[in-house]
Every structure is written in structure tokens, then in C-alpha cells.
Amino acid sequence: MGLMNAAQLLDGHYNGPDLDFGSVSTDTRSLLPGDVFVALKGPNFDGHGFVDKARNSGAIAAVISDSVDVDMPLITVGDTGKALMKLAQEWRRQHPIPTVAITGSNGKTTVKEMVAAILSCRGKVLATRGNFNNEIGLPLTLFRLSDDDEYAVLELGASALGEIGRLVTVAMPQVAVLTNAGPAHLQGFGSIDRVATAKGEIFSTLTAGDTAIINADDVYAPQWRDTVASDVNILTFGWQGDADVHLRDQALATRLVDGAFETRFGLAHNDEAVDVILHLAGLHNVSNALAAAAACLALGVDLKTIVRGLKQLLPVSGRLAPLAGRSGAQIIDDSYNANPGSVDAAIKLLAACQGERWLVLGDMGDLGQGASELHHDIGVVAREMGIDRLYACGTLSAHAVSGFGDAGHHFDSREALVAALQPQLGESVVLLVKGSRSAAMDRVVTALSAEPTGEGC
């Protein structure tokens, strides 16, 4: 893409030569020579202070909204955030490859990894890294697209109405997957109904011949169907046979084999059925696999390839990953993030394990006014599911301890929690560690691991 075309696209003022640029960056630490630097501006940061550093790092131009005293080609626009999205949309348009977009309250990252694993059996795949799923992360993901990529798998996240709609306009998917709607980011959305409406925006740009993937088991499935244009295909996934992609039977088995999870189930579509081996745990991951299979079927992938791709996928760090703990204990590391739906799913997995089952819980963030009650309910669920002990830290998690009862223990800090846990660990103990990113429960995992690999408490 050339700088003159970029300036015209952005309706900006440009003061330099018409040079071609290799990519776009917002971070001088990862900027490559030949990139354009976009000076983003927010409440707690201002990229305009780094334009000179970007030039010294090899940027050939910068996109700015405020005046800067730097001798380099500059494109001046009204809003650099909107400019980043427009540039990403054009970059995506210049790489017209089959693209899958995925959103949902739970499971979107795992489904993204599953779809990418399956499609990698067919060709080179660009997939969202980490949590680069917002109005900054999505553009940066798309700028990684190259002429060698044959598929793109994009995760879309949001905390308010309208965000998914803006993201999907940039992503331009041919297949859009909605995993579910639940109590996540309620502080921004206000209600689960608004969450469902926001997630449904993922279908807003689909056109004739594209495919919407909908969870038939979700109470909002009829609402989402109604938002899909009449000339767009719909594929459903779910537990029952009335879904297009479903379980062949209800016989599921998850077990630990040599320190790794193994889940076996049957997957059916039309008149064909296959046996799946998944190295991930939990019923929710079976549902995630059904969603991923539906997305890949929409792109013409056969079931045998889907089975092969799913089998090669391993747990992502912090997402129900089994680890060896101190004193022979077994840790299930699910510390990456948490909301009530994902905690409930993880508790069900813990309840199915053999041994003394301990839940180690940090606060769930961004739940709005109902946060205390939602934490209390988690404690009740854990007790009713037969969890033996609950160890918690964080202000909100005290309500979970209250709901759990006498075998619940609350601590004011992660350090105090770890100090209490360490001498009690043994070979019979299975610990599930869970919490939102803000709770930093990954530090608890590190402190309790047999072979710590990072910074502990």
C-alpha cells in the first residue's frame, strides 16, 4: 500500500512522497523498518510522544492527530484510532482469503485455536495471538496478513454494544461463529440480554453464500437466527441431534493420561459420524469442538481432517492446562481469565476428578452490580458439586467462601493463600486455580508448581 493512497483512504492531510510501506505498527518496540507508525491516543497514553522514536526505529511515516515536531512524512487525521481500523480494513480487502470470525462470552479463544489447528492441516493460517481481539488488537492481527496466508481465524471481543459490529466490518469474515452469551463484562453491557445482542452483531456483515454458526443449545439462538440475512447459510451446533453438527451419543469420557487430559466423543454431521480424541478437558470443550467443526465444514473441510486437527491441539497455558504441583499434587491451571460461565464449567471438570478436589479462586472482574451475588452463587455451586475445599483471595471471592460454607477459606492476599496451601499439598490433591486476569492467579500456579517457570507470589 502506498502512503498517498493511505492518506486518501483516511481523508487525511499528507506532506510527503508516495512511498510503499510494509506494515503498520502502534508500538515502537515491535516496529520494523518500512512500517507506518500510528500514534494512538487514549486516557492513559499518547503515541505522539513516540513519533521521533518510531522514525529512529525505521518508520517511513506516521499517522497523527496532534501536531508533532518530527522531520518525517506525516498523515494528519482527526482520530488515529479510527484511522487504524480503516487501514486494517483496506489491508484485509487486499488479502481476500477465507476468514473465520469468532465471538462469545465463553470459548472464543479455544474455538479460535481449534479452527486454526484444523485449517492448518489444509494450508497456512493467520490466527489471533493472545487477546488481540479488540479495536487495536484486531487491526494489528490483520496487518500480519501476507500473500502466503491461505486462511485467517480472528477472535472478536467486546465490552459494550456496537464494538463487535465495528470489528466485523473490518474483519469481513465469510464464516462467523457465536459460541454463547452469558454473564461476562456485565459492567459494560448491563445485562445478559444486551450481551446477546452485542454478540449477535458478528452476523451483521455476512452476505449471500456466507455462513453463520450458531449454538443451538443457547437460549438466544432464535434471536440470533432472526438477525441473519435470508441469503446467508446457517449451521448449528449442539448436544442434540436436531443441531447440524452434534454429538453422536452422550457417552463422554475425560481422563488424565500420563499427565495430559484426553476426552473422547462422537461427532456427527448429516449421515456421517467420526470418533474424536481431544487433548482438552471438560464438556464445554466438547461444545467448543462442535463449533469449530461447524466452522470448518462451512469452508469445505472434511470430517477426517477435522478429527486430525482437533487431535493435534494441546491446552493453552492458563486454560485448563494440567501441571505437576508440589508434593505430588495435580494442578489444573485455568488462571487465564474467569467469568461465572467459565468457572461453572471448570468446577464441573474438577468434580469429575478423582482425589481431594480443591478450588482455588480469585475474583471475577467486570461483573457490575451483581458481582457479590454471582460470587456467592459460585461457592454454592462448588459445594453442591462435591468440591472438598475452597481457597479464595480477593474482596469479591469472600462471597464465594460464604456460599461454600465451613470448608471455605478466605485470604487477604495471594501470598497468604499460597503459604496456607503449600504444607497441605499431597498426592491425593487436585487443585483447580481460577480467576480473572486482574486477580493474577497465574502467580499462585507458579508458586504451587513442582517446576516453577515464572514469577510466583
CSV table of C-alpha atoms in Angstrom, one decimal, residues 49-429:
chain,number,residue,atom,x,y,z
A,49,GLY,CA,5.4,11.3,22.2
A,50,PHE,CA,7.0,8.3,20.4
A,51,VAL,CA,6.8,9.5,16.8
A,52,ASP,CA,10.5,10.6,16.9
A,53,LYS,CA,11.5,7.2,18.3
A,54,ALA,CA,9.4,5.5,15.6
A,55,ARG,CA,11.3,7.4,12.9
A,56,ASN,CA,14.6,6.4,14.5
A,57,SER,CA,13.4,2.8,14.5
A,58,GLY,CA,12.9,2.9,10.8
A,59,ALA,CA,9.3,4.0,10.3
A,60,ILE,CA,8.8,5.7,7.0
A,61,ALA,CA,5.8,7.8,8.0
A,62,ALA,CA,3.5,8.4,11.0
A,63,VAL,CA,-0.3,8.9,11.3
A,64,ILE,CA,-1.0,11.6,13.8
A,65,SER,CA,-3.9,13.7,15.1
A,66,ASP,CA,-1.9,16.2,17.1
A,67,SER,CA,1.0,18.4,15.8
A,68,VAL,CA,4.5,16.9,16.3
A,69,ASP,CA,7.9,18.4,15.6
A,70,VAL,CA,9.4,15.5,13.8
A,71,ASP,CA,11.0,15.6,10.4
A,72,MET,CA,9.3,12.7,8.6
A,73,PRO,CA,6.3,12.1,6.3
A,74,LEU,CA,3.1,12.6,8.3
A,75,ILE,CA,-0.5,11.8,7.6
A,76,THR,CA,-2.7,14.1,9.8
A,77,VAL,CA,-6.2,12.8,10.6
A,78,GLY,CA,-8.9,13.6,13.1
A,79,ASP,CA,-8.8,10.3,15.0
A,80,THR,CA,-5.9,7.9,14.8
A,81,GLY,CA,-7.9,5.0,16.4
A,82,LYS,CA,-10.4,5.2,13.5
A,83,ALA,CA,-7.5,5.5,11.1
A,84,LEU,CA,-6.0,2.3,12.4
A,85,MET,CA,-9.3,0.5,11.8
A,86,LYS,CA,-9.6,1.9,8.2
A,87,LEU,CA,-6.1,0.9,7.3
A,88,ALA,CA,-6.7,-2.6,8.6
A,89,GLN,CA,-9.9,-2.9,6.7
A,90,GLU,CA,-8.1,-2.0,3.5
A,91,TRP,CA,-5.3,-4.4,4.3
A,92,ARG,CA,-7.8,-7.2,4.8
A,93,ARG,CA,-9.5,-6.2,1.5
A,94,GLN,CA,-6.2,-6.7,-0.3
A,95,HIS,CA,-5.9,-10.2,1.2
A,96,PRO,CA,-9.2,-11.9,0.1
A,97,ILE,CA,-8.7,-15.2,1.8
A,98,PRO,CA,-11.3,-17.4,3.6
A,99,THR,CA,-11.8,-15.8,7.0
A,100,VAL,CA,-13.5,-17.1,10.2
A,101,ALA,CA,-14.5,-14.7,12.9
A,102,ILE,CA,-15.4,-15.9,16.4
A,103,THR,CA,-17.1,-14.3,19.4
A,104,GLY,CA,-19.0,-15.3,22.5
A,105,SER,CA,-18.9,-14.9,26.3
A,106,ASN,CA,-17.0,-18.2,26.7
A,107,GLY,CA,-15.0,-20.4,24.5
A,108,LYS,CA,-14.0,-18.0,21.7
A,109,THR,CA,-10.2,-18.3,22.3
A,110,THR,CA,-10.4,-22.1,22.4
A,111,VAL,CA,-12.6,-22.3,19.3
A,112,LYS,CA,-10.2,-20.0,17.6
A,113,GLU,CA,-7.3,-22.3,18.4
A,114,MET,CA,-9.3,-25.3,17.3
A,115,VAL,CA,-10.3,-23.8,14.0
A,116,ALA,CA,-6.7,-22.7,13.4
A,117,ALA,CA,-5.4,-26.2,14.2
A,118,ILE,CA,-7.9,-27.8,11.8
A,119,LEU,CA,-7.3,-25.4,8.9
A,120,SER,CA,-3.5,-25.7,9.4
A,121,CYS,CA,-4.0,-29.3,8.0
A,122,ARG,CA,-5.0,-27.6,4.8
A,123,GLY,CA,-2.7,-24.6,4.5
A,124,LYS,CA,-1.0,-21.6,6.1
A,125,VAL,CA,-3.2,-19.9,8.8
A,126,LEU,CA,-3.1,-16.5,10.3
A,127,ALA,CA,-4.7,-16.6,13.8
A,128,THR,CA,-5.3,-14.0,16.5
A,129,ARG,CA,-2.5,-14.2,19.1
A,130,GLY,CA,-3.3,-13.9,22.8
A,131,ASN,CA,-6.1,-11.5,23.4
A,132,PHE,CA,-5.6,-9.2,20.4
A,133,ASN,CA,-9.3,-9.2,19.8
A,134,ASN,CA,-10.4,-5.5,20.2
A,135,GLU,CA,-10.2,-2.3,18.2
A,136,ILE,CA,-6.5,-2.2,18.5
A,137,GLY,CA,-5.7,-5.9,18.6
A,138,LEU,CA,-7.7,-6.9,15.5
A,139,PRO,CA,-6.1,-4.3,13.2
A,140,LEU,CA,-2.6,-5.4,14.4
A,141,THR,CA,-3.6,-9.0,13.7
A,142,LEU,CA,-4.7,-8.2,10.2
A,143,PHE,CA,-1.5,-6.3,9.5
A,144,ARG,CA,0.3,-9.6,9.9
A,145,LEU,CA,-1.5,-11.0,6.8
A,146,SER,CA,0.8,-11.8,4.0
A,147,ASP,CA,0.4,-13.2,0.5
A,148,ASP,CA,1.4,-16.6,1.8
A,149,ASP,CA,-1.6,-16.9,4.2
A,150,GLU,CA,-4.4,-19.1,3.0
A,151,TYR,CA,-6.8,-18.7,5.9
A,152,ALA,CA,-7.5,-16.2,8.7
A,153,VAL,CA,-9.0,-17.0,12.0
A,154,LEU,CA,-10.0,-14.0,14.0
A,155,GLU,CA,-11.2,-13.6,17.6
A,156,LEU,CA,-13.5,-10.7,18.3
A,157,GLY,CA,-14.1,-9.4,21.9
A,158,ALA,CA,-16.2,-6.6,23.2
A,159,SER,CA,-17.4,-5.0,26.5
A,160,ALA,CA,-20.1,-2.7,25.0
A,161,LEU,CA,-22.8,-2.6,22.3
A,162,GLY,CA,-21.5,-1.7,18.9
A,163,GLU,CA,-17.9,-3.0,19.3
A,164,ILE,CA,-18.4,-6.3,17.6
A,165,GLY,CA,-20.3,-4.6,14.7
A,166,ARG,CA,-17.3,-2.3,14.2
A,167,LEU,CA,-14.8,-5.2,14.4
A,168,VAL,CA,-16.7,-7.4,12.0
A,169,THR,CA,-16.8,-4.6,9.4
A,170,VAL,CA,-13.0,-4.7,9.4
A,171,ALA,CA,-12.6,-8.5,9.6
A,172,MET,CA,-15.0,-9.2,6.7
A,173,PRO,CA,-15.5,-12.9,7.5
A,174,GLN,CA,-17.1,-15.5,5.3
A,175,VAL,CA,-17.9,-17.6,8.4
A,176,ALA,CA,-19.0,-16.1,11.7
A,177,VAL,CA,-19.2,-18.2,14.9
A,178,LEU,CA,-21.1,-17.3,18.0
A,179,THR,CA,-20.3,-19.7,20.9
A,180,ASN,CA,-22.7,-18.4,23.5
A,181,ALA,CA,-23.9,-15.5,25.6
A,182,GLY,CA,-23.5,-15.3,29.4
A,183,PRO,CA,-22.7,-13.1,32.3
A,184,ALA,CA,-19.4,-11.6,31.2
A,185,HIS,CA,-18.5,-7.9,31.0
A,186,LEU,CA,-21.8,-7.0,32.6
A,187,GLN,CA,-20.3,-3.8,33.9
A,188,GLY,CA,-20.2,-2.6,30.3
A,189,PHE,CA,-23.2,-4.3,28.9
A,190,GLY,CA,-25.6,-4.0,31.8
A,191,SER,CA,-27.5,-7.3,31.2
A,192,ILE,CA,-27.1,-10.7,29.6
A,193,ASP,CA,-29.8,-9.7,27.1
A,194,ARG,CA,-27.5,-6.8,26.0
A,195,VAL,CA,-24.6,-9.2,25.8
A,196,ALA,CA,-26.6,-11.5,23.5
A,197,THR,CA,-27.5,-8.5,21.3
A,198,ALA,CA,-23.9,-7.4,21.1
A,199,LYS,CA,-22.6,-10.8,20.3
A,200,GLY,CA,-25.2,-11.1,17.5
A,201,GLU,CA,-23.5,-8.2,15.7
A,202,ILE,CA,-21.0,-10.7,14.4
A,203,PHE,CA,-23.5,-11.7,11.7
A,204,SER,CA,-24.2,-8.2,10.5
A,205,THR,CA,-21.8,-8.1,7.6
A,206,LEU,CA,-22.4,-11.6,6.2
A,207,THR,CA,-23.7,-11.7,2.6
A,208,ALA,CA,-25.0,-14.3,0.2
A,209,GLY,CA,-23.2,-17.6,0.4
A,210,ASP,CA,-21.5,-16.8,3.8
A,211,THR,CA,-22.3,-18.9,6.9
A,212,ALA,CA,-23.4,-18.1,10.4
A,213,ILE,CA,-22.5,-20.7,13.0
A,214,ILE,CA,-25.0,-20.7,15.9
A,215,ASN,CA,-25.1,-22.6,19.2
A,216,ALA,CA,-28.4,-24.4,19.1
A,217,ASP,CA,-28.3,-25.0,22.8
A,218,ASP,CA,-28.2,-21.4,23.7
A,219,VAL,CA,-31.4,-19.7,24.8
A,220,TYR,CA,-30.6,-16.8,22.5
A,221,ALA,CA,-30.3,-19.0,19.4
A,222,PRO,CA,-33.7,-18.0,17.9
A,223,GLN,CA,-32.9,-14.3,18.4
A,224,TRP,CA,-29.6,-14.8,16.6
A,225,ARG,CA,-31.2,-16.7,13.7
A,226,ASP,CA,-33.5,-13.7,13.2
A,227,THR,CA,-30.6,-11.4,12.7
A,228,VAL,CA,-29.1,-13.4,9.9
A,229,ALA,CA,-29.9,-12.3,6.4
A,230,SER,CA,-32.1,-14.7,4.4
A,231,ASP,CA,-29.4,-15.4,1.8
A,232,VAL,CA,-26.8,-16.4,4.4
A,233,ASN,CA,-26.4,-20.0,5.3
A,234,ILE,CA,-26.9,-21.1,8.9
A,235,LEU,CA,-25.1,-24.1,10.5
A,236,THR,CA,-26.0,-25.0,14.1
A,237,PHE,CA,-24.0,-27.0,16.6
A,238,GLY,CA,-25.2,-28.5,19.9
A,239,TRP,CA,-25.6,-31.6,22.1
A,240,GLN,CA,-28.8,-32.9,20.5
A,241,GLY,CA,-29.4,-34.4,17.1
A,242,ASP,CA,-31.5,-31.5,15.8
A,243,ALA,CA,-28.3,-29.4,15.5
A,244,ASP,CA,-26.5,-29.7,12.2
A,245,VAL,CA,-23.3,-30.7,14.0
A,246,HIS,CA,-23.9,-32.7,17.1
A,247,LEU,CA,-22.8,-35.5,19.4
A,248,ARG,CA,-23.4,-38.9,18.0
A,249,ASP,CA,-24.2,-40.1,21.5
A,250,GLN,CA,-24.0,-38.8,25.0
A,251,ALA,CA,-21.2,-41.2,26.1
A,252,LEU,CA,-18.4,-38.8,27.0
A,253,ALA,CA,-15.2,-39.6,28.9
A,254,THR,CA,-12.5,-37.2,30.1
A,255,ARG,CA,-9.5,-38.6,31.9
A,256,LEU,CA,-5.9,-37.8,32.8
A,257,VAL,CA,-3.5,-40.0,30.8
A,258,ASP,CA,0.2,-39.5,31.7
A,259,GLY,CA,-0.4,-36.0,33.0
A,260,ALA,CA,-2.5,-34.9,30.0
A,261,PHE,CA,-6.2,-34.7,29.5
A,262,GLU,CA,-8.0,-36.9,27.0
A,263,THR,CA,-11.6,-36.5,26.0
A,264,ARG,CA,-13.3,-38.9,23.6
A,265,PHE,CA,-16.7,-38.4,21.9
A,266,GLY,CA,-18.5,-39.0,18.7
A,267,LEU,CA,-19.3,-36.1,16.3
A,268,ALA,CA,-22.0,-36.3,13.6
A,269,HIS,CA,-22.9,-34.2,10.6
A,270,ASN,CA,-25.6,-35.2,8.2
A,271,ASP,CA,-25.2,-39.0,7.7
A,272,GLU,CA,-21.5,-39.1,8.6
A,273,ALA,CA,-20.1,-39.7,12.1
A,274,VAL,CA,-16.5,-39.8,13.4
A,275,ASP,CA,-14.7,-40.5,16.7
A,276,VAL,CA,-12.8,-37.6,18.2
A,277,ILE,CA,-9.9,-37.6,20.6
A,278,LEU,CA,-9.4,-34.2,22.2
A,279,HIS,CA,-6.5,-33.4,24.4
A,280,LEU,CA,-8.6,-30.8,26.3
A,281,ALA,CA,-10.8,-31.4,29.3
A,282,GLY,CA,-14.5,-30.6,30.1
A,283,LEU,CA,-17.9,-30.8,28.5
A,284,HIS,CA,-17.6,-27.2,27.4
A,285,ASN,CA,-14.6,-28.0,25.3
A,286,VAL,CA,-16.7,-30.7,23.5
A,287,SER,CA,-19.2,-27.9,22.7
A,288,ASN,CA,-16.2,-25.8,21.5
A,289,ALA,CA,-15.1,-28.6,19.3
A,290,LEU,CA,-18.6,-28.9,17.7
A,291,ALA,CA,-18.5,-25.1,17.0
A,292,ALA,CA,-15.0,-25.4,15.4
A,293,ALA,CA,-16.1,-28.4,13.3
A,294,ALA,CA,-19.1,-26.5,12.1
A,295,ALA,CA,-17.0,-23.5,11.0
A,296,CYS,CA,-14.6,-25.7,9.1
A,297,LEU,CA,-17.4,-27.7,7.5
A,298,ALA,CA,-18.6,-24.4,6.2
A,299,LEU,CA,-15.3,-23.9,4.5
A,300,GLY,CA,-15.5,-27.4,2.9
A,301,VAL,CA,-13.2,-29.2,5.3
A,302,ASP,CA,-14.0,-33.0,5.6
A,303,LEU,CA,-14.6,-34.7,8.9
A,304,LYS,CA,-11.4,-36.8,8.8
A,305,THR,CA,-9.3,-33.6,8.6
A,306,ILE,CA,-11.4,-32.1,11.4
A,307,VAL,CA,-10.6,-35.1,13.6
A,308,ARG,CA,-6.9,-34.8,12.8
A,309,GLY,CA,-6.8,-31.1,13.5
A,310,LEU,CA,-8.6,-31.4,16.8
A,311,LYS,CA,-6.4,-34.3,18.0
A,312,GLN,CA,-3.2,-32.3,17.5
A,313,LEU,CA,-4.4,-29.3,19.6
A,314,LEU,CA,-2.8,-29.1,23.1
A,315,PRO,CA,-4.0,-27.0,26.1
A,316,VAL,CA,-3.1,-23.3,26.0
A,317,SER,CA,-1.3,-22.1,29.1
A,318,GLY,CA,-3.8,-21.0,31.7
A,319,ARG,CA,-6.7,-22.7,30.1
A,320,LEU,CA,-7.4,-26.0,31.9
A,321,ALA,CA,-3.8,-27.0,31.5
A,322,PRO,CA,-2.7,-29.9,33.7
A,323,LEU,CA,0.5,-29.3,35.7
A,324,ALA,CA,2.5,-31.2,38.3
A,325,GLY,CA,2.3,-29.5,41.6
A,326,ARG,CA,4.4,-29.6,44.7
A,327,SER,CA,4.4,-32.7,46.9
A,328,GLY,CA,2.8,-34.7,44.1
A,329,ALA,CA,-0.4,-32.7,43.8
A,330,GLN,CA,-2.1,-32.2,40.5
A,331,ILE,CA,-2.8,-28.6,39.3
A,332,ILE,CA,-5.4,-27.7,36.7
A,333,ASP,CA,-4.3,-24.2,35.6
A,334,ASP,CA,-7.3,-22.2,34.4
A,335,SER,CA,-5.9,-18.9,35.6
A,336,TYR,CA,-6.0,-17.0,32.3
A,337,ASN,CA,-9.4,-15.4,32.9
A,338,ALA,CA,-12.8,-16.1,34.6
A,339,ASN,CA,-16.5,-15.3,34.4
A,340,PRO,CA,-19.4,-17.2,36.0
A,341,GLY,CA,-19.9,-19.4,33.0
A,342,SER,CA,-16.3,-20.5,32.6
A,343,VAL,CA,-15.9,-21.0,36.4
A,344,ASP,CA,-19.0,-23.2,36.4
A,345,ALA,CA,-17.6,-25.3,33.5
A,346,ALA,CA,-14.3,-25.7,35.3
A,347,ILE,CA,-15.9,-26.8,38.5
A,348,LYS,CA,-17.8,-29.5,36.7
A,349,LEU,CA,-14.4,-30.8,35.4
A,350,LEU,CA,-12.9,-30.7,38.9
A,351,ALA,CA,-15.9,-32.5,40.3
A,352,ALA,CA,-15.3,-35.4,37.9
A,353,CYS,CA,-11.7,-35.8,39.0
A,354,GLN,CA,-10.5,-38.5,41.5
A,355,GLY,CA,-9.0,-37.4,44.8
A,356,GLU,CA,-9.4,-34.4,47.1
A,357,ARG,CA,-10.8,-31.7,44.9
A,358,TRP,CA,-9.8,-28.2,45.9
A,359,LEU,CA,-11.0,-25.0,44.2
A,360,VAL,CA,-8.5,-22.1,44.4
A,361,LEU,CA,-10.4,-19.0,43.4
A,362,GLY,CA,-9.6,-15.3,42.7
A,363,ASP,CA,-12.0,-12.6,42.0
A,364,MET,CA,-14.1,-12.5,38.8
A,365,GLY,CA,-13.9,-9.0,37.4
A,366,ASP,CA,-16.2,-6.7,35.4
A,367,LEU,CA,-19.5,-8.1,36.6
A,368,GLY,CA,-21.2,-4.9,37.6
A,369,GLN,CA,-23.7,-4.5,40.4
A,370,GLY,CA,-24.5,-8.3,40.7
A,371,ALA,CA,-20.8,-9.2,41.3
A,372,SER,CA,-21.2,-10.2,45.0
A,373,GLU,CA,-24.2,-12.4,44.3
A,374,LEU,CA,-22.5,-14.1,41.4
A,375,HIS,CA,-19.5,-14.9,43.5
A,376,HIS,CA,-21.8,-16.3,46.3
A,377,ASP,CA,-23.5,-18.5,43.7
A,378,ILE,CA,-20.2,-19.9,42.6
A,379,GLY,CA,-19.5,-21.0,46.2
A,380,VAL,CA,-22.9,-22.7,46.3
A,381,VAL,CA,-22.3,-24.5,43.0
A,382,ALA,CA,-18.9,-25.7,44.2
A,383,ARG,CA,-20.4,-27.1,47.4
A,384,GLU,CA,-23.3,-28.8,45.6
A,385,MET,CA,-20.9,-30.3,43.0
A,386,GLY,CA,-19.0,-32.0,45.8
A,387,ILE,CA,-15.8,-29.9,45.8
A,388,ASP,CA,-14.0,-30.7,49.1
A,389,ARG,CA,-12.4,-27.3,49.8
A,390,LEU,CA,-12.4,-23.7,48.6
A,391,TYR,CA,-9.5,-21.4,49.0
A,392,ALA,CA,-10.0,-17.9,47.9
A,393,CYS,CA,-8.4,-14.4,47.8
A,394,GLY,CA,-9.8,-11.1,46.8
A,395,THR,CA,-12.6,-9.0,48.1
A,396,LEU,CA,-15.4,-10.5,46.0
A,397,SER,CA,-14.3,-14.1,46.4
A,398,ALA,CA,-15.1,-13.7,50.1
A,399,HIS,CA,-18.7,-14.1,49.0
A,400,ALA,CA,-17.9,-17.4,47.3
A,401,VAL,CA,-16.5,-18.6,50.6
A,402,SER,CA,-19.7,-17.6,52.3
A,403,GLY,CA,-21.7,-19.6,49.8
A,404,PHE,CA,-19.4,-22.6,50.1
A,405,GLY,CA,-19.6,-23.0,53.9
A,406,ASP,CA,-17.3,-24.3,56.6
A,407,ALA,CA,-14.7,-25.9,54.3
A,408,GLY,CA,-14.1,-22.5,52.6
A,409,HIS,CA,-11.1,-20.4,53.5
A,410,HIS,CA,-10.5,-16.7,52.6
A,411,PHE,CA,-7.2,-14.9,52.5
A,412,ASP,CA,-6.3,-11.2,52.1
A,413,SER,CA,-3.5,-11.9,49.6
A,414,ARG,CA,-2.2,-14.4,47.2
A,415,GLU,CA,0.9,-14.8,49.4
A,416,ALA,CA,-1.1,-15.7,52.4
A,417,LEU,CA,-3.2,-18.2,50.3
A,418,VAL,CA,0.0,-19.9,49.0
A,419,ALA,CA,1.5,-20.1,52.4
A,420,ALA,CA,-1.6,-21.9,53.7
A,421,LEU,CA,-1.8,-24.2,50.8
A,422,GLN,CA,1.8,-25.4,50.4
A,423,PRO,CA,2.1,-27.5,53.5
A,424,GLN,CA,-1.2,-29.2,52.9
A,425,LEU,CA,-0.5,-30.4,49.4
A,426,GLY,CA,-0.1,-34.1,48.7
A,427,GLU,CA,-0.5,-36.8,46.0
A,428,SER,CA,-4.3,-37.1,46.6
A,429,VAL,CA,-4.9,-33.4,46.0
